[in-house]
């Protein structure tokens, strides 16, 4: 059965471009972005893996490690990486799992036979330090993902965990956020949001992003 939000991400041991990986040990106490791509030596995948390498410092800032996966072999990955480096002007700096026996693909439901019979689709799993699946995204093979969106989702999840806020439509870092509906206690609200909040409706309470420079809200309660 497909993994759902809140499920525990399964552990596994598998070969990779950086040697054998025991997933939980490799992940440690970090957030993890595990993403599958259809095949080595394909154009969209080449751009995606190059972009992931370029963004690695951004993942690190968020305490997140990245790991890619396809059903190709270690030898194929090792043959392809120099192409990614050369064509994308980067250095692949994260492991690519070689799921030749489909072990991980089966655990994470990465092969969708009505889409691609024998290759993984473009799925992303954002996994928290407790190994819980916190977000899943699946794209077709022909659509390259927006890795800035993946960073944005991690930011949103971490804001919710750390500050009890959710992020509204098209939210970007620094925009106002919304106080989670479950938070009702006025004392806690005052303590958490010293700059106040604007109640557009009782259930829609906007406040400046808590981990940014303090600034006043126009119509505070
Ligand atoms: C690609 O990565 O370019 C690709 C892979 C499979 C199908 C279509 C595109």
mmCIF file of C-alpha atoms and ligand atoms in Angstrom:
data_model
loop_
_atom_site.group_PDB
_atom_site.id
_atom_site.type_symbol
_atom_site.label_atom_id
_atom_site.label_comp_id
_atom_site.label_asym_id
_atom_site.label_seq_id
_atom_site.Cartn_x
_atom_site.Cartn_y
_atom_site.Cartn_z
ATOM 1 C CA UNK A 1 0.000 0.000 0.000
ATOM 2 C CA UNK A 2 1.150 3.540 -0.709
ATOM 3 C CA UNK A 3 2.810 5.455 2.099
ATOM 4 C CA UNK A 4 0.601 8.146 3.564
ATOM 5 C CA UNK A 5 1.338 11.306 5.518
ATOM 6 C CA UNK A 6 2.293 10.456 9.085
ATOM 7 C CA UNK A 7 3.386 6.913 8.236
ATOM 8 C CA UNK A 8 6.836 5.793 9.338
ATOM 9 C CA UNK A 9 9.242 5.858 6.375
ATOM 10 C CA UNK A 10 10.491 2.277 5.922
ATOM 11 C CA UNK A 11 14.129 1.502 6.622
ATOM 12 C CA UNK A 12 16.206 -0.318 3.998
ATOM 13 C CA UNK A 13 19.705 -1.205 2.935
ATOM 14 C CA UNK A 14 20.552 -0.586 -0.703
ATOM 15 C CA UNK A 15 23.510 0.057 -3.029
ATOM 16 C CA UNK A 16 24.225 3.610 -4.099
ATOM 17 C CA UNK A 17 26.699 5.728 -6.015
ATOM 18 C CA UNK A 18 28.404 6.312 -2.641
ATOM 19 C CA UNK A 19 28.427 2.672 -1.461
ATOM 20 C CA UNK A 20 25.917 0.628 0.501
ATOM 21 C CA UNK A 21 23.408 2.751 2.420
ATOM 22 C CA UNK A 22 21.561 1.703 5.532
ATOM 23 C CA UNK A 23 18.839 4.338 5.374
ATOM 24 C CA UNK A 24 18.111 5.120 9.040
ATOM 25 C CA UNK A 25 21.800 5.189 9.890
ATOM 26 C CA UNK A 26 22.528 7.462 6.918
ATOM 27 C CA UNK A 27 19.602 9.761 7.783
ATOM 28 C CA UNK A 28 20.557 10.131 11.455
ATOM 29 C CA UNK A 29 18.608 12.952 13.108
ATOM 30 C CA UNK A 30 18.243 14.966 9.898
ATOM 31 C CA UNK A 31 15.263 15.737 7.728
ATOM 32 C CA UNK A 32 15.481 13.711 4.506
ATOM 33 C CA UNK A 33 14.347 14.381 0.954
ATOM 34 C CA UNK A 34 14.161 11.017 -0.823
ATOM 35 C CA UNK A 35 13.292 11.466 -4.488
ATOM 36 C CA UNK A 36 12.978 9.056 -7.375
ATOM 37 C CA UNK A 37 13.617 9.744 -11.054
ATOM 38 C CA UNK A 38 12.809 7.502 -14.030
ATOM 39 C CA UNK A 39 16.199 6.679 -15.478
ATOM 40 C CA UNK A 40 19.850 7.603 -15.868
ATOM 41 C CA UNK A 41 21.054 9.281 -19.070
ATOM 42 C CA UNK A 42 17.721 11.063 -19.606
ATOM 43 C CA UNK A 43 17.389 14.815 -20.144
ATOM 44 C CA UNK A 44 14.944 15.965 -17.462
ATOM 45 C CA UNK A 45 16.599 13.816 -14.782
ATOM 46 C CA UNK A 46 19.989 15.271 -15.709
ATOM 47 C CA UNK A 47 18.711 18.795 -15.023
ATOM 48 C CA UNK A 48 16.977 17.770 -11.783
ATOM 49 C CA UNK A 49 20.026 16.101 -10.289
ATOM 50 C CA UNK A 50 22.226 19.039 -11.295
ATOM 51 C CA UNK A 51 19.832 21.459 -9.585
ATOM 52 C CA UNK A 52 19.707 19.303 -6.450
ATOM 53 C CA UNK A 53 23.507 19.405 -6.247
ATOM 54 C CA UNK A 54 23.476 23.187 -6.672
ATOM 55 C CA UNK A 55 20.867 23.554 -3.905
ATOM 56 C CA UNK A 56 22.630 21.263 -1.419
ATOM 57 C CA UNK A 57 23.701 24.181 0.843
ATOM 58 C CA UNK A 58 20.036 25.246 1.031
ATOM 59 C CA UNK A 59 18.995 21.749 2.128
ATOM 60 C CA UNK A 60 21.825 21.734 4.688
ATOM 61 C CA UNK A 61 20.668 25.084 6.129
ATOM 62 C CA UNK A 62 17.364 23.356 6.903
ATOM 63 C CA UNK A 63 19.042 20.301 8.447
ATOM 64 C CA UNK A 64 18.004 18.167 5.470
ATOM 65 C CA UNK A 65 19.916 15.494 3.550
ATOM 66 C CA UNK A 66 19.003 14.548 -0.018
ATOM 67 C CA UNK A 67 19.095 11.140 -1.645
ATOM 68 C CA UNK A 68 18.013 10.214 -5.189
ATOM 69 C CA UNK A 69 16.860 6.851 -6.540
ATOM 70 C CA UNK A 70 16.297 5.054 -9.810
ATOM 71 C CA UNK A 71 16.273 1.387 -10.782
ATOM 72 C CA UNK A 72 19.568 1.743 -12.684
ATOM 73 C CA UNK A 73 22.755 0.092 -11.470
ATOM 74 C CA UNK A 74 25.643 1.655 -9.563
ATOM 75 C CA UNK A 75 27.748 1.351 -12.733
ATOM 76 C CA UNK A 76 25.148 3.330 -14.704
ATOM 77 C CA UNK A 77 24.970 6.017 -12.012
ATOM 78 C CA UNK A 78 28.751 6.295 -11.973
ATOM 79 C CA UNK A 79 28.830 6.574 -15.762
ATOM 80 C CA UNK A 80 26.130 9.272 -15.778
ATOM 81 C CA UNK A 81 27.385 11.509 -12.934
ATOM 82 C CA UNK A 82 30.226 13.049 -15.010
ATOM 83 C CA UNK A 83 27.618 14.029 -17.626
ATOM 84 C CA UNK A 84 25.502 15.747 -14.958
ATOM 85 C CA UNK A 85 28.558 17.533 -13.614
ATOM 86 C CA UNK A 86 29.696 18.680 -17.046
ATOM 87 C CA UNK A 87 26.340 19.682 -18.527
ATOM 88 C CA UNK A 88 24.897 21.290 -15.392
ATOM 89 C CA UNK A 89 28.123 22.945 -14.218
ATOM 90 C CA UNK A 90 27.995 21.262 -10.811
ATOM 91 C CA UNK A 91 29.260 18.299 -8.817
ATOM 92 C CA UNK A 92 26.795 15.639 -7.719
ATOM 93 C CA UNK A 93 27.297 15.724 -3.950
ATOM 94 C CA UNK A 94 24.640 13.312 -2.667
ATOM 95 C CA UNK A 95 24.046 9.568 -3.093
ATOM 96 C CA UNK A 96 21.916 8.079 -5.865
ATOM 97 C CA UNK A 97 20.374 4.772 -4.783
ATOM 98 C CA UNK A 98 20.743 1.960 -7.301
ATOM 99 C CA UNK A 99 17.449 0.164 -6.803
ATOM 100 C CA UNK A 100 18.200 -2.570 -9.354
ATOM 101 C CA UNK A 101 16.125 -5.157 -7.447
ATOM 102 C CA UNK A 102 13.219 -2.696 -6.838
ATOM 103 C CA UNK A 103 13.511 -3.236 -3.092
ATOM 104 C CA UNK A 104 13.056 0.429 -2.157
ATOM 105 C CA UNK A 105 10.666 1.107 -5.046
ATOM 106 C CA UNK A 106 8.292 -1.512 -3.663
ATOM 107 C CA UNK A 107 8.555 -0.165 -0.106
ATOM 108 C CA UNK A 108 7.844 3.407 -1.243
ATOM 109 C CA UNK A 109 5.447 2.561 -4.129
ATOM 110 C CA UNK A 110 7.655 4.289 -6.700
ATOM 111 C CA UNK A 111 6.709 2.230 -9.760
ATOM 112 C CA UNK A 112 3.291 3.152 -11.156
ATOM 113 C CA UNK A 113 2.727 0.514 -13.852
ATOM 114 C CA UNK A 114 0.042 2.498 -15.667
ATOM 115 C CA UNK A 115 2.519 5.350 -16.038
ATOM 116 C CA UNK A 116 5.938 3.706 -16.417
ATOM 117 C CA UNK A 117 5.975 -0.089 -16.424
ATOM 118 C CA UNK A 118 9.474 -0.718 -15.181
ATOM 119 C CA UNK A 119 10.864 2.613 -14.003
ATOM 120 C CA UNK A 120 10.217 4.892 -11.063
ATOM 121 C CA UNK A 121 8.019 7.967 -11.402
ATOM 122 C CA UNK A 122 9.128 11.347 -10.066
ATOM 123 C CA UNK A 123 8.137 11.015 -6.414
ATOM 124 C CA UNK A 124 9.414 13.044 -3.477
ATOM 125 C CA UNK A 125 9.191 12.079 0.188
ATOM 126 C CA UNK A 126 9.973 14.639 2.854
ATOM 127 C CA UNK A 127 10.773 12.705 6.019
ATOM 128 C CA UNK A 128 11.266 14.311 9.430
ATOM 129 C CA UNK A 129 13.936 13.464 12.029
ATOM 130 C CA UNK A 130 11.498 11.023 13.712
ATOM 131 C CA UNK A 131 11.269 9.171 10.340
ATOM 132 C CA UNK A 132 7.673 10.232 9.750
ATOM 133 C CA UNK A 133 6.589 10.934 6.167
ATOM 134 C CA UNK A 134 5.549 14.605 6.261
ATOM 135 C CA UNK A 135 4.962 15.317 2.567
ATOM 136 C CA UNK A 136 4.715 13.362 -0.662
ATOM 137 C CA UNK A 137 4.694 14.781 -4.191
ATOM 138 C CA UNK A 138 4.430 12.799 -7.440
ATOM 139 C CA UNK A 139 5.014 14.113 -10.949
ATOM 140 C CA UNK A 140 4.977 12.377 -14.330
ATOM 141 C CA UNK A 141 8.265 11.556 -16.043
ATOM 142 C CA UNK A 142 7.926 14.401 -18.529
ATOM 143 C CA UNK A 143 7.613 17.142 -15.890
ATOM 144 C CA UNK A 144 10.747 18.244 -14.096
ATOM 145 C CA UNK A 145 10.126 19.212 -10.478
ATOM 146 C CA UNK A 146 10.625 22.624 -8.912
ATOM 147 C CA UNK A 147 13.210 21.990 -6.188
ATOM 148 C CA UNK A 148 12.640 25.470 -4.751
ATOM 149 C CA UNK A 149 9.124 24.263 -3.992
ATOM 150 C CA UNK A 150 10.571 21.327 -2.063
ATOM 151 C CA UNK A 151 12.630 23.770 0.028
ATOM 152 C CA UNK A 152 9.497 25.870 0.559
ATOM 153 C CA UNK A 153 7.586 22.838 1.857
ATOM 154 C CA UNK A 154 10.402 22.019 4.308
ATOM 155 C CA UNK A 155 10.312 25.649 5.520
ATOM 156 C CA UNK A 156 6.569 25.424 6.010
ATOM 157 C CA UNK A 157 6.763 22.128 7.922
ATOM 158 C CA UNK A 158 9.519 23.459 10.167
ATOM 159 C CA UNK A 159 7.548 26.653 10.870
ATOM 160 C CA UNK A 160 4.549 24.568 11.910
ATOM 161 C CA UNK A 161 6.667 22.336 14.153
ATOM 162 C CA UNK A 162 8.569 25.175 15.788
ATOM 163 C CA UNK A 163 6.038 28.013 15.911
ATOM 164 C CA UNK A 164 2.491 26.592 15.542
ATOM 165 C CA UNK A 165 1.856 28.507 12.339
ATOM 166 C CA UNK A 166 0.712 27.337 8.917
ATOM 167 C CA UNK A 167 1.583 28.935 5.575
ATOM 168 C CA UNK A 168 -1.110 30.406 3.319
ATOM 169 C CA UNK A 169 -1.516 30.197 -0.444
ATOM 170 C CA UNK A 170 1.625 31.025 -2.450
ATOM 171 C CA UNK A 171 3.487 31.807 0.780
ATOM 172 C CA UNK A 172 7.090 32.797 0.388
ATOM 173 C CA UNK A 173 9.722 33.109 3.093
ATOM 174 C CA UNK A 174 9.111 36.378 4.967
ATOM 175 C CA UNK A 175 5.406 36.679 4.135
ATOM 176 C CA UNK A 176 2.799 36.682 6.881
ATOM 177 C CA UNK A 177 1.727 33.254 8.150
ATOM 178 C CA UNK A 178 -1.442 31.997 9.820
ATOM 179 C CA UNK A 179 -1.819 30.885 13.423
ATOM 180 C CA UNK A 180 -2.893 27.233 13.437
ATOM 181 C CA UNK A 181 -6.626 26.951 14.221
ATOM 182 C CA UNK A 182 -5.941 24.548 17.122
ATOM 183 C CA UNK A 183 -4.097 27.296 19.012
ATOM 184 C CA UNK A 184 -6.793 29.100 21.047
ATOM 185 C CA UNK A 185 -5.121 29.987 24.333
ATOM 186 C CA UNK A 186 -4.702 33.789 24.340
ATOM 187 C CA UNK A 187 -1.793 33.705 26.817
ATOM 188 C CA UNK A 188 0.139 31.294 24.606
ATOM 189 C CA UNK A 189 -0.740 33.365 21.536
ATOM 190 C CA UNK A 190 0.616 36.524 23.211
ATOM 191 C CA UNK A 191 3.781 34.714 24.224
ATOM 192 C CA UNK A 192 4.357 33.155 20.807
ATOM 193 C CA UNK A 193 3.412 36.186 18.730
ATOM 194 C CA UNK A 194 4.535 39.292 20.640
ATOM 195 C CA UNK A 195 3.902 41.452 17.556
ATOM 196 C CA UNK A 196 0.229 40.534 17.616
ATOM 197 C CA UNK A 197 -1.978 39.230 14.861
ATOM 198 C CA UNK A 198 -4.719 40.381 12.547
ATOM 199 C CA UNK A 199 -7.953 38.383 12.772
ATOM 200 C CA UNK A 200 -9.490 38.692 9.294
ATOM 201 C CA UNK A 201 -11.999 36.119 10.533
ATOM 202 C CA UNK A 202 -11.865 34.332 13.913
ATOM 203 C CA UNK A 203 -10.388 31.335 12.061
ATOM 204 C CA UNK A 204 -8.043 33.362 9.801
ATOM 205 C CA UNK A 205 -5.430 34.971 11.997
ATOM 206 C CA UNK A 206 -2.405 36.461 10.216
ATOM 207 C CA UNK A 207 0.862 37.179 11.978
ATOM 208 C CA UNK A 208 4.378 38.107 10.851
ATOM 209 C CA UNK A 209 6.591 35.077 10.241
ATOM 210 C CA UNK A 210 7.897 34.336 13.772
ATOM 211 C CA UNK A 211 11.486 33.517 12.840
ATOM 212 C CA UNK A 212 11.982 36.810 10.959
ATOM 213 C CA UNK A 213 12.802 40.309 12.173
ATOM 214 C CA UNK A 214 10.075 41.630 14.474
ATOM 215 C CA UNK A 215 7.583 44.039 12.892
ATOM 216 C CA UNK A 216 4.212 45.337 14.020
ATOM 217 C CA UNK A 217 0.960 44.069 12.504
ATOM 218 C CA UNK A 218 -1.299 46.888 11.278
ATOM 219 C CA UNK A 219 -4.481 45.857 13.111
ATOM 220 C CA UNK A 220 -3.475 43.814 16.105
ATOM 221 C CA UNK A 221 -5.946 42.416 18.590
HETATM 222 C C1 LIG B 1 13.708 12.529 -18.656
HETATM 223 O O1 LIG B 1 14.277 12.465 -17.580
HETATM 224 O O2 LIG B 1 14.023 13.345 -19.498
HETATM 225 C C2 LIG B 1 12.605 11.573 -18.990
HETATM 226 C C3 LIG B 1 12.606 10.301 -18.454
HETATM 227 C C4 LIG B 1 11.581 9.427 -18.783
HETATM 228 C C5 LIG B 1 10.556 9.854 -19.645
HETATM 229 C C6 LIG B 1 10.557 11.140 -20.140
HETATM 230 C C7 LIG B 1 11.581 12.012 -19.811
#
